[in-house]
DNA sequence: ACGTCATGTCAAAAATTCTTTACACCGCGG
DNA sequence: CCGCGGTGTAAAGAATTTTTGACATGACGT
């Protein structure tokens, strides 16, 4: 049952905007693996709220500056 | 390894502010069970971003109006 | 007293997120 | 040419989220 969640994300953009942080470096910085970052960037599943918060706060922005809800 | 995530929530407040919506009714409205709502309200684990978005949007507010990051 | 609704707990199963490992491709510097 | 960093894919398993079902309690109305 794991469809693609109706969620958009700007992780890749933010990574590149922050001095070209690599997926591996981002993962390490927020405490998840590179695979997890890849899956999130590709929207393969909906991350946990905790992981989402960690990513947003690392970039110093709000949750909705990183993740969007399709159909707003 | 499932500790309590550093996340706060105002689900109960919002439920009561919206005409006393019950946990069961909220669950049904966002497509999860009553158990899930109870667990989220009690902060027993960090919900998926999708579930979080559905709850916030049902109340017509943003993600961070419902969930907060401890240590901001 | 009885029934019902709302909340809560417990436990086990199902589904999803996350990890680990391994391999592949591309662009670039040496 | 070769090595290396960065990205991508795949699959198995661990960990976490969510479901299902059962039972308990207090509040409330009849």
PDB file of C-alpha atoms (C1' of nucleotides) in Angstrom:
ATOM      1  CA  UNK A   1       0.000   0.000   0.000  1.00  0.00           C
ATOM      2  CA  UNK A   2       2.800   2.420  -0.097  1.00  0.00           C
ATOM      3  CA  UNK A   3       1.876   4.817  -2.829  1.00  0.00           C
ATOM      4  CA  UNK A   4       3.647   8.052  -3.437  1.00  0.00           C
ATOM      5  CA  UNK A   5       2.534  10.452  -0.793  1.00  0.00           C
ATOM      6  CA  UNK A   6       1.030  13.800  -1.934  1.00  0.00           C
ATOM      7  CA  UNK A   7       4.038  15.616  -0.574  1.00  0.00           C
ATOM      8  CA  UNK A   8       6.577  17.755  -2.370  1.00  0.00           C
ATOM      9  CA  UNK A   9      10.019  18.612  -1.092  1.00  0.00           C
ATOM     10  CA  UNK A  10      12.841  20.985  -1.773  1.00  0.00           C
ATOM     11  CA  UNK A  11      15.599  19.061  -0.060  1.00  0.00           C
ATOM     12  CA  UNK A  12      17.786  18.938  -3.130  1.00  0.00           C
ATOM     13  CA  UNK A  13      17.393  22.674  -3.715  1.00  0.00           C
ATOM     14  CA  UNK A  14      18.250  23.463  -0.133  1.00  0.00           C
ATOM     15  CA  UNK A  15      21.239  21.177  -0.234  1.00  0.00           C
ATOM     16  CA  UNK A  16      22.602  22.881  -3.286  1.00  0.00           C
ATOM     17  CA  UNK A  17      21.826  26.303  -1.872  1.00  0.00           C
ATOM     18  CA  UNK A  18      23.822  25.442   1.211  1.00  0.00           C
ATOM     19  CA  UNK A  19      27.219  25.131  -0.350  1.00  0.00           C
ATOM     20  CA  UNK A  20      26.527  21.941  -2.199  1.00  0.00           C
ATOM     21  CA  UNK A  21      25.993  19.733   0.796  1.00  0.00           C
ATOM     22  CA  UNK A  22      26.055  16.128  -0.394  1.00  0.00           C
ATOM     23  CA  UNK A  23      23.305  13.618   0.302  1.00  0.00           C
ATOM     24  CA  UNK A  24      25.682  11.668   2.488  1.00  0.00           C
ATOM     25  CA  UNK A  25      26.699  14.767   4.439  1.00  0.00           C
ATOM     26  CA  UNK A  26      23.093  15.793   4.948  1.00  0.00           C
ATOM     27  CA  UNK A  27      22.184  12.329   6.115  1.00  0.00           C
ATOM     28  CA  UNK A  28      24.990  12.278   8.603  1.00  0.00           C
ATOM     29  CA  UNK A  29      24.137  15.758   9.829  1.00  0.00           C
ATOM     30  CA  UNK A  30      20.561  14.805  10.629  1.00  0.00           C
ATOM     31  CA  UNK A  31      21.225  11.264  11.758  1.00  0.00           C
ATOM     32  CA  UNK A  32      19.872   9.180   8.897  1.00  0.00           C
ATOM     33  CA  UNK A  33      21.529   7.292   6.074  1.00  0.00           C
ATOM     34  CA  UNK A  34      22.195   8.401   2.549  1.00  0.00           C
ATOM     35  CA  UNK A  35      19.527   6.001   1.313  1.00  0.00           C
ATOM     36  CA  UNK A  36      16.953   7.744   3.420  1.00  0.00           C
ATOM     37  CA  UNK A  37      17.850  11.130   1.938  1.00  0.00           C
ATOM     38  CA  UNK A  38      17.638   9.726  -1.571  1.00  0.00           C
ATOM     39  CA  UNK A  39      14.217   8.203  -0.891  1.00  0.00           C
ATOM     40  CA  UNK A  40      12.912  11.429   0.604  1.00  0.00           C
ATOM     41  CA  UNK A  41      14.222  13.570  -2.262  1.00  0.00           C
ATOM     42  CA  UNK A  42      12.568  11.233  -4.708  1.00  0.00           C
ATOM     43  CA  UNK A  43       9.317  11.267  -2.758  1.00  0.00           C
ATOM     44  CA  UNK A  44       9.291   7.490  -2.447  1.00  0.00           C
ATOM     45  CA  UNK A  45       7.671   7.661   0.952  1.00  0.00           C
ATOM     46  CA  UNK A  46       6.581  10.053   3.608  1.00  0.00           C
ATOM     47  CA  UNK A  47       9.330  10.544   6.191  1.00  0.00           C
ATOM     48  CA  UNK A  48       8.688  10.651   9.895  1.00  0.00           C
ATOM     49  CA  UNK A  49       7.881  14.031  11.367  1.00  0.00           C
ATOM     50  CA  UNK A  50      11.058  13.851  13.406  1.00  0.00           C
ATOM     51  CA  UNK A  51      13.288  13.316  10.394  1.00  0.00           C
ATOM     52  CA  UNK A  52      11.441  16.099   8.596  1.00  0.00           C
ATOM     53  CA  UNK A  53      11.986  18.520  11.472  1.00  0.00           C
ATOM     54  CA  UNK A  54      15.678  17.675  11.656  1.00  0.00           C
ATOM     55  CA  UNK A  55      16.174  18.390   7.978  1.00  0.00           C
ATOM     56  CA  UNK A  56      14.259  21.666   8.096  1.00  0.00           C
ATOM     57  CA  UNK A  57      16.039  22.904  11.204  1.00  0.00           C
ATOM     58  CA  UNK A  58      19.439  22.007   9.805  1.00  0.00           C
ATOM     59  CA  UNK A  59      18.739  24.440   6.990  1.00  0.00           C
ATOM     60  CA  UNK A  60      17.322  26.887   9.500  1.00  0.00           C
ATOM     61  CA  UNK A  61      13.875  26.974   7.945  1.00  0.00           C
ATOM     62  CA  UNK A  62      10.358  25.845   8.764  1.00  0.00           C
ATOM     63  CA  UNK A  63       8.818  22.506   7.928  1.00  0.00           C
ATOM     64  CA  UNK A  64       6.651  23.955   5.201  1.00  0.00           C
ATOM     65  CA  UNK A  65       9.633  25.644   3.598  1.00  0.00           C
ATOM     66  CA  UNK A  66      10.950  22.180   2.857  1.00  0.00           C
ATOM     67  CA  UNK A  67       7.844  20.042   2.474  1.00  0.00           C
ATOM     68  CA  UNK A  68       4.632  20.977   0.746  1.00  0.00           C
ATOM     69  CA  UNK A  69       1.181  19.473   0.642  1.00  0.00           C
ATOM     70  CA  UNK A  70      -0.182  18.866  -2.827  1.00  0.00           C
ATOM     71  CA  UNK A  71      -3.640  20.244  -3.114  1.00  0.00           C
ATOM     72  CA  UNK A  72      -3.349  23.441  -1.170  1.00  0.00           C
TER      73      UNK A  72
ATOM     74  CA  UNK B   1      14.874   2.243  20.247  1.00  0.00           C
ATOM     75  CA  UNK B   2      11.651   4.063  20.143  1.00  0.00           C
ATOM     76  CA  UNK B   3      12.068   6.848  22.631  1.00  0.00           C
ATOM     77  CA  UNK B   4       9.796   9.825  22.857  1.00  0.00           C
ATOM     78  CA  UNK B   5      10.497  12.141  19.986  1.00  0.00           C
ATOM     79  CA  UNK B   6      11.316  15.805  20.801  1.00  0.00           C
ATOM     80  CA  UNK B   7       8.029  16.896  19.293  1.00  0.00           C
ATOM     81  CA  UNK B   8       5.112  18.676  20.909  1.00  0.00           C
ATOM     82  CA  UNK B   9       1.571  18.767  19.570  1.00  0.00           C
ATOM     83  CA  UNK B  10      -1.666  20.646  20.053  1.00  0.00           C
ATOM     84  CA  UNK B  11      -3.984  18.081  18.536  1.00  0.00           C
ATOM     85  CA  UNK B  12      -6.143  17.845  21.622  1.00  0.00           C
ATOM     86  CA  UNK B  13      -6.444  21.621  21.854  1.00  0.00           C
ATOM     87  CA  UNK B  14      -7.409  21.896  18.222  1.00  0.00           C
ATOM     88  CA  UNK B  15      -9.918  19.105  18.546  1.00  0.00           C
ATOM     89  CA  UNK B  16     -11.605  20.821  21.434  1.00  0.00           C
ATOM     90  CA  UNK B  17     -11.455  24.176  19.702  1.00  0.00           C
ATOM     91  CA  UNK B  18     -13.238  22.684  16.723  1.00  0.00           C
ATOM     92  CA  UNK B  19     -16.540  21.888  18.312  1.00  0.00           C
ATOM     93  CA  UNK B  20     -15.288  19.053  20.461  1.00  0.00           C
ATOM     94  CA  UNK B  21     -14.311  16.728  17.670  1.00  0.00           C
ATOM     95  CA  UNK B  22     -13.720  13.295  19.185  1.00  0.00           C
ATOM     96  CA  UNK B  23     -10.535  11.281  18.714  1.00  0.00           C
ATOM     97  CA  UNK B  24     -12.488   8.735  16.720  1.00  0.00           C
ATOM     98  CA  UNK B  25     -14.037  11.402  14.498  1.00  0.00           C
ATOM     99  CA  UNK B  26     -10.678  13.040  13.884  1.00  0.00           C
ATOM    100  CA  UNK B  27      -9.127   9.698  13.035  1.00  0.00           C
ATOM    101  CA  UNK B  28     -11.853   8.923  10.578  1.00  0.00           C
ATOM    102  CA  UNK B  29     -11.639  12.384   9.029  1.00  0.00           C
ATOM    103  CA  UNK B  30      -7.937  12.048   8.305  1.00  0.00           C
ATOM    104  CA  UNK B  31      -7.943   8.352   7.514  1.00  0.00           C
ATOM    105  CA  UNK B  32      -6.231   6.821  10.516  1.00  0.00           C
ATOM    106  CA  UNK B  33      -7.537   4.902  13.501  1.00  0.00           C
ATOM    107  CA  UNK B  34      -8.427   6.163  16.925  1.00  0.00           C
ATOM    108  CA  UNK B  35      -5.355   4.428  18.345  1.00  0.00           C
ATOM    109  CA  UNK B  36      -3.146   6.477  16.108  1.00  0.00           C
ATOM    110  CA  UNK B  37      -4.699   9.724  17.296  1.00  0.00           C
ATOM    111  CA  UNK B  38      -4.276   8.689  20.922  1.00  0.00           C
ATOM    112  CA  UNK B  39      -0.626   7.798  20.370  1.00  0.00           C
ATOM    113  CA  UNK B  40       0.080  11.068  18.577  1.00  0.00           C
ATOM    114  CA  UNK B  41      -1.636  13.172  21.232  1.00  0.00           C
ATOM    115  CA  UNK B  42       0.390  11.406  23.888  1.00  0.00           C
ATOM    116  CA  UNK B  43       3.608  11.877  21.936  1.00  0.00           C
ATOM    117  CA  UNK B  44       4.349   8.161  21.970  1.00  0.00           C
ATOM    118  CA  UNK B  45       5.974   8.322  18.559  1.00  0.00           C
ATOM    119  CA  UNK B  46       6.608  10.602  15.660  1.00  0.00           C
ATOM    120  CA  UNK B  47       3.861  10.308  13.066  1.00  0.00           C
ATOM    121  CA  UNK B  48       4.485  10.232   9.349  1.00  0.00           C
ATOM    122  CA  UNK B  49       4.653  13.556   7.580  1.00  0.00           C
ATOM    123  CA  UNK B  50       1.590  12.601   5.589  1.00  0.00           C
ATOM    124  CA  UNK B  51      -0.533  11.945   8.648  1.00  0.00           C
ATOM    125  CA  UNK B  52       0.751  15.174  10.177  1.00  0.00           C
ATOM    126  CA  UNK B  53      -0.193  17.176   7.102  1.00  0.00           C
ATOM    127  CA  UNK B  54      -3.683  15.682   7.020  1.00  0.00           C
ATOM    128  CA  UNK B  55      -4.330  16.594  10.610  1.00  0.00           C
ATOM    129  CA  UNK B  56      -3.048  20.140  10.191  1.00  0.00           C
ATOM    130  CA  UNK B  57      -4.992  20.753   7.000  1.00  0.00           C
ATOM    131  CA  UNK B  58      -8.187  19.377   8.481  1.00  0.00           C
ATOM    132  CA  UNK B  59      -7.966  22.128  11.057  1.00  0.00           C
ATOM    133  CA  UNK B  60      -7.003  24.568   8.341  1.00  0.00           C
ATOM    134  CA  UNK B  61      -3.652  25.426   9.857  1.00  0.00           C
ATOM    135  CA  UNK B  62       0.028  24.897   9.125  1.00  0.00           C
ATOM    136  CA  UNK B  63       2.150  21.987  10.241  1.00  0.00           C
ATOM    137  CA  UNK B  64       3.985  24.048  12.804  1.00  0.00           C
ATOM    138  CA  UNK B  65       0.724  25.285  14.273  1.00  0.00           C
ATOM    139  CA  UNK B  66       0.063  21.727  15.329  1.00  0.00           C
ATOM    140  CA  UNK B  67       3.496  20.234  15.882  1.00  0.00           C
ATOM    141  CA  UNK B  68       6.469  21.903  17.514  1.00  0.00           C
ATOM    142  CA  UNK B  69      10.136  21.082  17.711  1.00  0.00           C
ATOM    143  CA  UNK B  70      11.543  21.064  21.216  1.00  0.00           C
ATOM    144  CA  UNK B  71      14.699  23.034  21.347  1.00  0.00           C
ATOM    145  CA  UNK B  72      13.911  25.940  19.108  1.00  0.00           C
TER     146      UNK B  72
ATOM    147  C1'  DA C   1     -29.780   0.820  37.094  1.00  0.00           C
ATOM    148  C1'  DC C   2     -28.816   0.788  32.323  1.00  0.00           C
ATOM    149  C1'  DG C   3     -26.938   2.185  27.878  1.00  0.00           C
ATOM    150  C1'  DT C   4     -23.914   5.064  25.359  1.00  0.00           C
ATOM    151  C1'  DC C   5     -20.082   7.969  24.244  1.00  0.00           C
ATOM    152  C1'  DA C   6     -15.358   9.420  24.963  1.00  0.00           C
ATOM    153  C1'  DT C   7     -11.034   8.266  26.508  1.00  0.00           C
ATOM    154  C1'  DG C   8      -7.420   5.005  27.835  1.00  0.00           C
ATOM    155  C1'  DT C   9      -4.594   0.584  28.046  1.00  0.00           C
ATOM    156  C1'  DC C  10      -2.777  -3.617  26.387  1.00  0.00           C
ATOM    157  C1'  DA C  11      -1.065  -6.801  23.034  1.00  0.00           C
ATOM    158  C1'  DA C  12      -0.144  -8.777  18.606  1.00  0.00           C
ATOM    159  C1'  DA C  13      -0.177  -8.337  13.672  1.00  0.00           C
ATOM    160  C1'  DA C  14       0.367  -5.603   9.411  1.00  0.00           C
ATOM    161  C1'  DA C  15       2.370  -1.917   6.916  1.00  0.00           C
ATOM    162  C1'  DT C  16       5.737   1.487   6.311  1.00  0.00           C
ATOM    163  C1'  DT C  17      10.155   3.821   7.252  1.00  0.00           C
ATOM    164  C1'  DC C  18      14.952   3.261   7.757  1.00  0.00           C
ATOM    165  C1'  DT C  19      19.449   0.658   7.582  1.00  0.00           C
ATOM    166  C1'  DT C  20      22.953  -2.122   5.695  1.00  0.00           C
ATOM    167  C1'  DT C  21      25.362  -3.876   1.945  1.00  0.00           C
ATOM    168  C1'  DA C  22      26.586  -4.219  -2.562  1.00  0.00           C
ATOM    169  C1'  DC C  23      27.025  -2.830  -7.232  1.00  0.00           C
ATOM    170  C1'  DA C  24      26.736   0.718 -11.280  1.00  0.00           C
ATOM    171  C1'  DC C  25      27.247   5.138 -13.721  1.00  0.00           C
ATOM    172  C1'  DC C  26      29.028   9.701 -14.535  1.00  0.00           C
ATOM    173  C1'  DG C  27      32.193  13.777 -14.308  1.00  0.00           C
ATOM    174  C1'  DC C  28      36.465  15.402 -12.993  1.00  0.00           C
ATOM    175  C1'  DG C  29      41.395  15.870 -11.423  1.00  0.00           C
ATOM    176  C1'  DG C  30      45.859  13.732 -11.547  1.00  0.00           C
TER     177       DG C  30
ATOM    178  C1'  DC D   1      44.001   5.570 -17.707  1.00  0.00           C
ATOM    179  C1'  DC D   2      42.661   5.388 -12.938  1.00  0.00           C
ATOM    180  C1'  DG D   3      40.847   6.767  -8.669  1.00  0.00           C
ATOM    181  C1'  DC D   4      37.356   9.332  -6.253  1.00  0.00           C
ATOM    182  C1'  DG D   5      33.197  11.893  -4.897  1.00  0.00           C
ATOM    183  C1'  DG D   6      28.484  12.201  -5.807  1.00  0.00           C
ATOM    184  C1'  DT D   7      24.328  10.067  -7.230  1.00  0.00           C
ATOM    185  C1'  DG D   8      21.317   5.996  -8.312  1.00  0.00           C
ATOM    186  C1'  DT D   9      19.291   1.153  -7.845  1.00  0.00           C
ATOM    187  C1'  DA D  10      18.195  -3.094  -5.559  1.00  0.00           C
ATOM    188  C1'  DA D  11      17.159  -6.293  -1.945  1.00  0.00           C
ATOM    189  C1'  DA D  12      16.989  -8.160   2.752  1.00  0.00           C
ATOM    190  C1'  DG D  13      16.235  -7.181   7.398  1.00  0.00           C
ATOM    191  C1'  DA D  14      15.687  -4.141  11.539  1.00  0.00           C
ATOM    192  C1'  DA D  15      13.035  -0.632  13.600  1.00  0.00           C
ATOM    193  C1'  DT D  16       9.084   2.162  13.888  1.00  0.00           C
ATOM    194  C1'  DT D  17       4.340   3.487  12.755  1.00  0.00           C
ATOM    195  C1'  DT D  18      -0.377   2.007  12.193  1.00  0.00           C
ATOM    196  C1'  DT D  19      -4.143  -1.336  12.546  1.00  0.00           C
ATOM    197  C1'  DT D  20      -7.136  -4.608  14.759  1.00  0.00           C
ATOM    198  C1'  DG D  21      -9.601  -6.213  18.589  1.00  0.00           C
ATOM    199  C1'  DA D  22     -10.566  -6.589  23.295  1.00  0.00           C
ATOM    200  C1'  DC D  23     -11.459  -4.751  27.688  1.00  0.00           C
ATOM    201  C1'  DA D  24     -11.820  -0.832  31.566  1.00  0.00           C
ATOM    202  C1'  DT D  25     -13.257   3.600  33.373  1.00  0.00           C
ATOM    203  C1'  DG D  26     -15.785   7.960  34.122  1.00  0.00           C
ATOM    204  C1'  DA D  27     -19.438  11.244  32.537  1.00  0.00           C
ATOM    205  C1'  DC D  28     -23.934  11.811  31.020  1.00  0.00           C
ATOM    206  C1'  DG D  29     -28.781  11.213  30.040  1.00  0.00           C
ATOM    207  C1'  DT D  30     -33.074   8.291  30.584  1.00  0.00           C
TER     208       DT D  30
END
